[in-house]
Amino acid sequence: MDWFNIMVTTVEAAVGVETVFYMLAAIGINLHFGYTGLLNFGQAAFLGVAAYGLAVTVVTIGLPFWVGIGVGLASVILLALLLGIPTLRLRADYLAIVTIAAAEIVRLIFRSVTFKDYFGGSDGRYGFSEGFFAMNPFSKGEYGIGPFTFNERVTWVLLIGWILVGLSCLVIYMLMKSPWGRVLKAIREDEEAVRALGKNVFSYKMQSLILGGLIGSFGGYIYALGYASVQPDAFSTELTFYAYTIVILGGAARVFGPVVGSIIFWVLLVFIGNLLNELIEAQYITWMTVNQIGAFRFMLVGLGLVLLLVFRPQGIFGDKREIALDAR
């Protein structure tokens, strides 16, 4: 059994594009769910709108790369307003219903044959990342430590991705130590009491929804640039569910919870997948084929998550009180 190859691919997955992508999505979810108590099940829509905003602006319209970044961010803010204005004054479950439906609507619009000239249909869009890689300071070659290496393009994407993760965590940390962050936590615990103190609960919720969506949208950019393409099914509802899994795994309402949770989540998936592949090829496992590995590893991770929720629902670094949204 090739243990060395298993360990190399597992370690690379811990810092890879997929991990950073979900990390940023989960940091946004953590602001919504962990700190504010918002049940946003449409985070995939925010990432998709940002990525497609970049792709359409550059490829379809022909504008520069940085204009595409701005269009994507503006589209995220607009989407947050469209989702938040009719729902944030109501109970939390209305936001959950609207956001999960909106995420699927957005994905289907991107897939639509009617708008194929704009969004590329099921094939998506590509050819928009040249402006980003033109700024790449890394010359052609492999970069890393020992056997853990990435080519110059992936290294550039990962550098920007981890900088965005660090900045996002710093922003969340500073905000949660501020009066603004304390109001968000109070809204999570008892918004009626906050309203009685004269605070505009709707305004604070909207600010949280927009900021969490913007942080998550950076993950959409990292995915788009890391794979030099966007495809609608990459922003399906399961993306949001994985982000919630990561938040719960690392610990809700903890600054580094999504970071640790994302690393553990993808390390487990990659390690289990590679291990099962080696065991099947060595014929230690004969009751399963290689084609069944993908589904089986998610079953194992799902079982692990269930056990975590039973025995430690607050996650690795979390506090059980932080996820007791209905304690009042």
XYZ file of C-alpha atoms in Angstrom:
328
model
C 0.000 0.000 0.000
C 1.357 3.406 -1.018
C 1.118 5.225 2.318
C 3.493 7.961 1.163
C 1.242 8.972 -1.733
C -1.802 8.894 0.548
C -0.154 11.234 3.028
C 1.114 13.628 0.327
C -2.304 14.030 -1.285
C -3.949 14.359 2.137
C -1.587 17.130 3.287
C -1.977 18.947 -0.030
C -5.756 18.760 0.383
C -5.450 20.447 3.794
C -4.242 23.669 2.152
C -5.645 23.204 -1.363
C -8.042 25.283 -3.439
C -11.079 23.220 -2.449
C -10.352 23.692 1.249
C -9.868 27.464 0.927
C -13.019 27.715 -1.195
C -15.161 26.065 1.483
C -13.295 27.856 4.256
C -14.386 31.279 2.974
C -17.938 30.066 2.388
C -18.037 28.731 5.965
C -16.643 31.956 7.472
C -19.584 33.786 5.915
C -22.012 31.161 7.215
C -20.443 31.459 10.655
C -21.224 35.186 10.710
C -24.822 34.470 9.671
C -25.564 31.403 11.747
C -22.983 31.407 14.529
C -22.983 35.075 15.482
C -26.344 36.434 14.288
C -28.621 33.388 14.316
C -29.613 33.783 10.650
C -30.539 30.532 8.923
C -29.106 31.297 5.499
C -29.316 28.149 3.358
C -28.439 30.009 0.172
C -24.724 30.725 0.615
C -24.064 28.888 -2.646
C -26.009 31.612 -4.463
C -23.701 34.330 -3.123
C -20.604 32.443 -4.279
C -22.155 31.655 -7.646
C -23.304 35.219 -8.304
C -19.824 36.579 -7.516
C -18.029 34.026 -9.705
C -20.421 34.449 -12.614
C -20.331 38.233 -12.195
C -16.587 38.064 -12.827
C -16.859 35.577 -15.696
C -19.692 37.317 -17.537
C -18.130 40.769 -17.170
C -14.792 39.626 -18.586
C -15.852 37.038 -21.177
C -19.293 38.141 -22.354
C -19.002 41.912 -22.006
C -15.244 42.180 -22.495
C -14.408 44.446 -19.548
C -11.189 44.227 -17.467
C -10.638 41.724 -14.667
C -10.959 44.222 -11.803
C -14.245 45.515 -13.183
C -15.487 41.922 -13.067
C -14.486 41.667 -9.397
C -16.454 44.833 -8.654
C -19.495 43.638 -10.600
C -19.449 40.340 -8.705
C -19.333 42.084 -5.308
C -22.104 44.498 -6.318
C -24.217 41.528 -7.452
C -23.736 39.868 -4.051
C -24.929 43.001 -2.236
C -27.950 43.251 -4.552
C -28.824 39.582 -3.961
C -28.562 40.044 -0.190
C -30.930 43.008 -0.369
C -33.400 41.093 -2.523
C -33.388 38.160 -0.094
C -33.232 40.141 3.137
C -35.741 42.948 2.645
C -38.852 40.710 2.460
C -37.702 38.135 5.048
C -35.538 39.602 7.811
C -38.494 41.250 9.551
C -40.141 37.820 9.854
C -39.245 34.618 11.712
C -35.928 32.906 11.034
C -37.482 30.035 9.092
C -38.750 32.406 6.382
C -35.167 33.393 5.560
C -34.215 29.707 5.421
C -37.029 28.919 2.985
C -36.340 31.904 0.747
C -32.569 31.466 0.619
C -32.595 27.750 -0.189
C -35.102 28.402 -2.982
C -33.123 31.399 -4.251
C -29.911 29.377 -4.431
C -31.582 26.773 -6.626
C -33.227 29.444 -8.802
C -29.869 31.130 -9.353
C -28.234 27.813 -10.275
C -30.997 26.977 -12.752
C -30.738 30.414 -14.348
C -27.015 29.840 -14.859
C -27.804 26.433 -16.425
C -30.664 27.743 -18.559
C -30.470 27.302 -22.324
C -32.299 30.622 -22.683
C -29.368 32.498 -21.134
C -26.625 30.307 -22.612
C -25.129 33.228 -24.538
C -24.517 34.985 -21.227
C -23.781 32.226 -18.717
C -22.682 29.367 -20.979
C -25.409 26.913 -19.920
C -24.285 23.679 -18.279
C -20.779 24.150 -19.731
C -20.260 27.362 -17.784
C -17.688 30.019 -18.645
C -13.912 30.057 -18.919
C -11.178 32.337 -20.274
C -11.622 35.114 -17.706
C -8.599 34.492 -15.465
C -5.816 35.874 -17.694
C -5.878 39.246 -15.933
C -5.384 37.541 -12.576
C -2.534 35.307 -13.672
C -0.865 38.216 -15.474
C -0.125 39.535 -11.958
C 1.415 36.218 -10.862
C 4.825 36.909 -9.228
C 5.783 33.210 -9.373
C 7.764 32.061 -12.392
C 7.004 28.742 -14.041
C 7.849 25.815 -11.786
C 6.895 23.915 -8.642
C 6.657 25.536 -5.199
C 6.290 23.979 -1.790
C 8.125 22.008 0.868
C 9.588 18.615 0.039
C 7.033 16.449 -1.761
C 4.193 18.903 -1.041
C 4.309 21.100 -4.126
C 1.995 23.096 -6.393
C 2.615 24.666 -9.778
C 2.991 28.427 -10.139
C -0.681 29.025 -10.991
C -2.082 27.071 -8.035
C 0.525 28.623 -5.728
C -0.617 32.122 -6.750
C -4.285 31.242 -6.194
C -3.520 29.669 -2.804
C -1.469 32.672 -1.699
C -4.353 35.041 -2.444
C -6.855 32.574 -0.965
C -5.046 32.214 2.357
C -4.527 35.986 2.561
C -8.300 36.400 2.132
C -8.909 33.780 4.836
C -6.563 35.580 7.209
C -8.093 38.979 6.516
C -11.628 37.596 6.873
C -10.812 36.032 10.252
C -9.192 39.282 11.388
C -12.242 41.304 10.336
C -14.615 38.898 12.108
C -12.474 38.951 15.259
C -12.363 42.750 15.382
C -16.076 43.120 14.623
C -17.096 40.639 17.287
C -15.067 42.566 19.861
C -16.821 45.794 18.862
C -20.244 47.082 19.993
C -21.604 46.076 16.567
C -20.618 42.457 17.153
C -22.083 42.422 20.639
C -25.406 43.603 19.202
C -25.319 40.715 16.694
C -24.790 38.202 19.492
C -27.610 39.781 21.472
C -29.911 39.467 18.443
C -29.020 35.787 18.231
C -29.967 35.284 21.879
C -33.109 37.445 22.092
C -33.926 39.928 19.361
C -37.014 41.186 21.185
C -34.846 42.376 24.066
C -32.510 44.099 21.595
C -35.441 45.774 19.919
C -36.716 46.940 23.306
C -33.365 48.669 23.849
C -33.975 50.779 20.753
C -31.712 48.934 18.310
C -32.799 48.499 14.679
C -32.717 44.701 14.521
C -33.635 44.602 10.830
C -30.703 46.861 9.941
C -28.203 44.775 11.902
C -29.479 41.548 10.354
C -29.197 43.051 6.877
C -25.647 44.204 7.544
C -24.724 40.711 8.737
C -26.350 39.079 5.710
C -24.478 41.371 3.308
C -21.107 41.039 5.044
C -21.357 37.245 5.346
C -22.339 37.033 1.690
C -19.376 39.205 0.661
C -16.917 37.098 2.654
C -18.369 33.937 1.133
C -18.168 35.475 -2.353
C -14.363 35.513 -2.056
C -14.634 31.728 -2.019
C -16.493 31.928 -5.327
C -13.614 33.918 -6.792
C -11.037 31.436 -5.476
C -12.946 28.547 -7.056
C -13.333 30.376 -10.363
C -9.656 31.373 -10.540
C -8.349 28.071 -9.175
C -10.118 26.068 -11.875
C -10.085 28.915 -14.462
C -13.770 28.253 -15.114
C -17.224 28.469 -13.569
C -19.888 25.814 -13.899
C -23.409 26.081 -12.424
C -23.475 22.724 -10.651
C -20.400 23.727 -8.636
C -22.723 26.117 -6.766
C -25.466 23.666 -5.889
C -27.259 23.528 -2.543
C -24.905 20.870 -1.219
C -22.181 23.529 -1.105
C -24.152 25.356 1.584
C -24.770 22.144 3.509
C -21.049 21.312 3.451
C -20.319 24.830 4.739
C -22.737 24.285 7.642
C -21.074 20.945 8.339
C -17.693 22.681 8.452
C -18.989 25.382 10.824
C -20.515 22.814 13.176
C -17.382 20.650 12.988
C -15.023 23.485 13.901
C -17.401 25.194 16.310
C -20.054 27.827 15.657
C -19.318 31.431 16.695
C -15.584 30.769 16.853
C -13.302 32.844 14.639
C -11.104 29.927 13.587
C -13.876 27.303 13.733
C -14.525 27.371 9.949
C -10.770 27.249 9.241
C -10.147 24.168 11.364
C -13.442 22.586 10.314
C -12.692 22.963 6.609
C -9.219 21.460 6.966
C -10.512 18.475 8.945
C -13.465 17.970 6.607
C -11.379 17.782 3.433
C -8.497 15.891 5.008
C -10.940 13.208 6.113
C -12.606 13.039 2.702
C -9.331 12.809 0.798
C -7.678 10.418 3.248
C -10.664 8.069 3.361
C -11.023 8.165 -0.430
C -7.353 7.402 -1.074
C -7.230 4.741 1.625
C -10.290 2.939 0.262
C -8.861 3.132 -3.267
C -5.606 1.515 -2.140
C -7.432 -1.187 -0.158
C -9.640 -2.024 -3.137
C -6.690 -2.166 -5.563
C -4.810 -4.412 -3.117
C -7.978 -6.556 -2.887
C -8.246 -6.156 0.862
C -11.774 -4.918 0.160
C -13.721 -7.002 -2.333
C -17.296 -6.025 -1.488
C -16.986 -2.560 -3.017
C -15.742 -1.135 -6.319
C -13.691 1.997 -6.969
C -16.795 3.695 -8.398
C -18.522 3.412 -5.018
C -15.778 5.164 -3.040
C -17.209 8.661 -3.492
C -20.588 7.830 -1.996
C -19.152 5.592 0.736
C -16.706 8.192 2.044
C -19.514 10.722 2.409
C -21.481 8.091 4.327
C -18.565 7.654 6.738
C -18.080 11.413 7.158
C -21.839 11.816 7.651
C -21.794 9.125 10.335
C -18.903 10.920 12.012
C -20.859 14.179 11.956
C -23.897 12.505 13.538
C -21.698 11.107 16.316
C -20.154 14.555 16.782
C -23.588 16.149 17.129
C -24.580 13.501 19.663
C -21.486 13.607 21.855
C -20.108 17.120 21.194
C -22.719 19.264 19.400
C -20.708 22.440 19.917
C -17.939 21.182 17.643
C -14.233 21.006 18.373
C -13.702 24.528 19.670
C -17.298 25.630 20.139
C -19.460 26.366 23.141
C -22.768 24.506 23.398
C -24.516 27.736 24.328
C -23.508 29.309 20.999
C -25.747 26.973 18.992
C -28.740 26.991 21.344
C -30.746 29.305 19.096
C -34.047 28.371 20.711
C -32.824 28.539 24.320
C -34.975 31.600 24.990
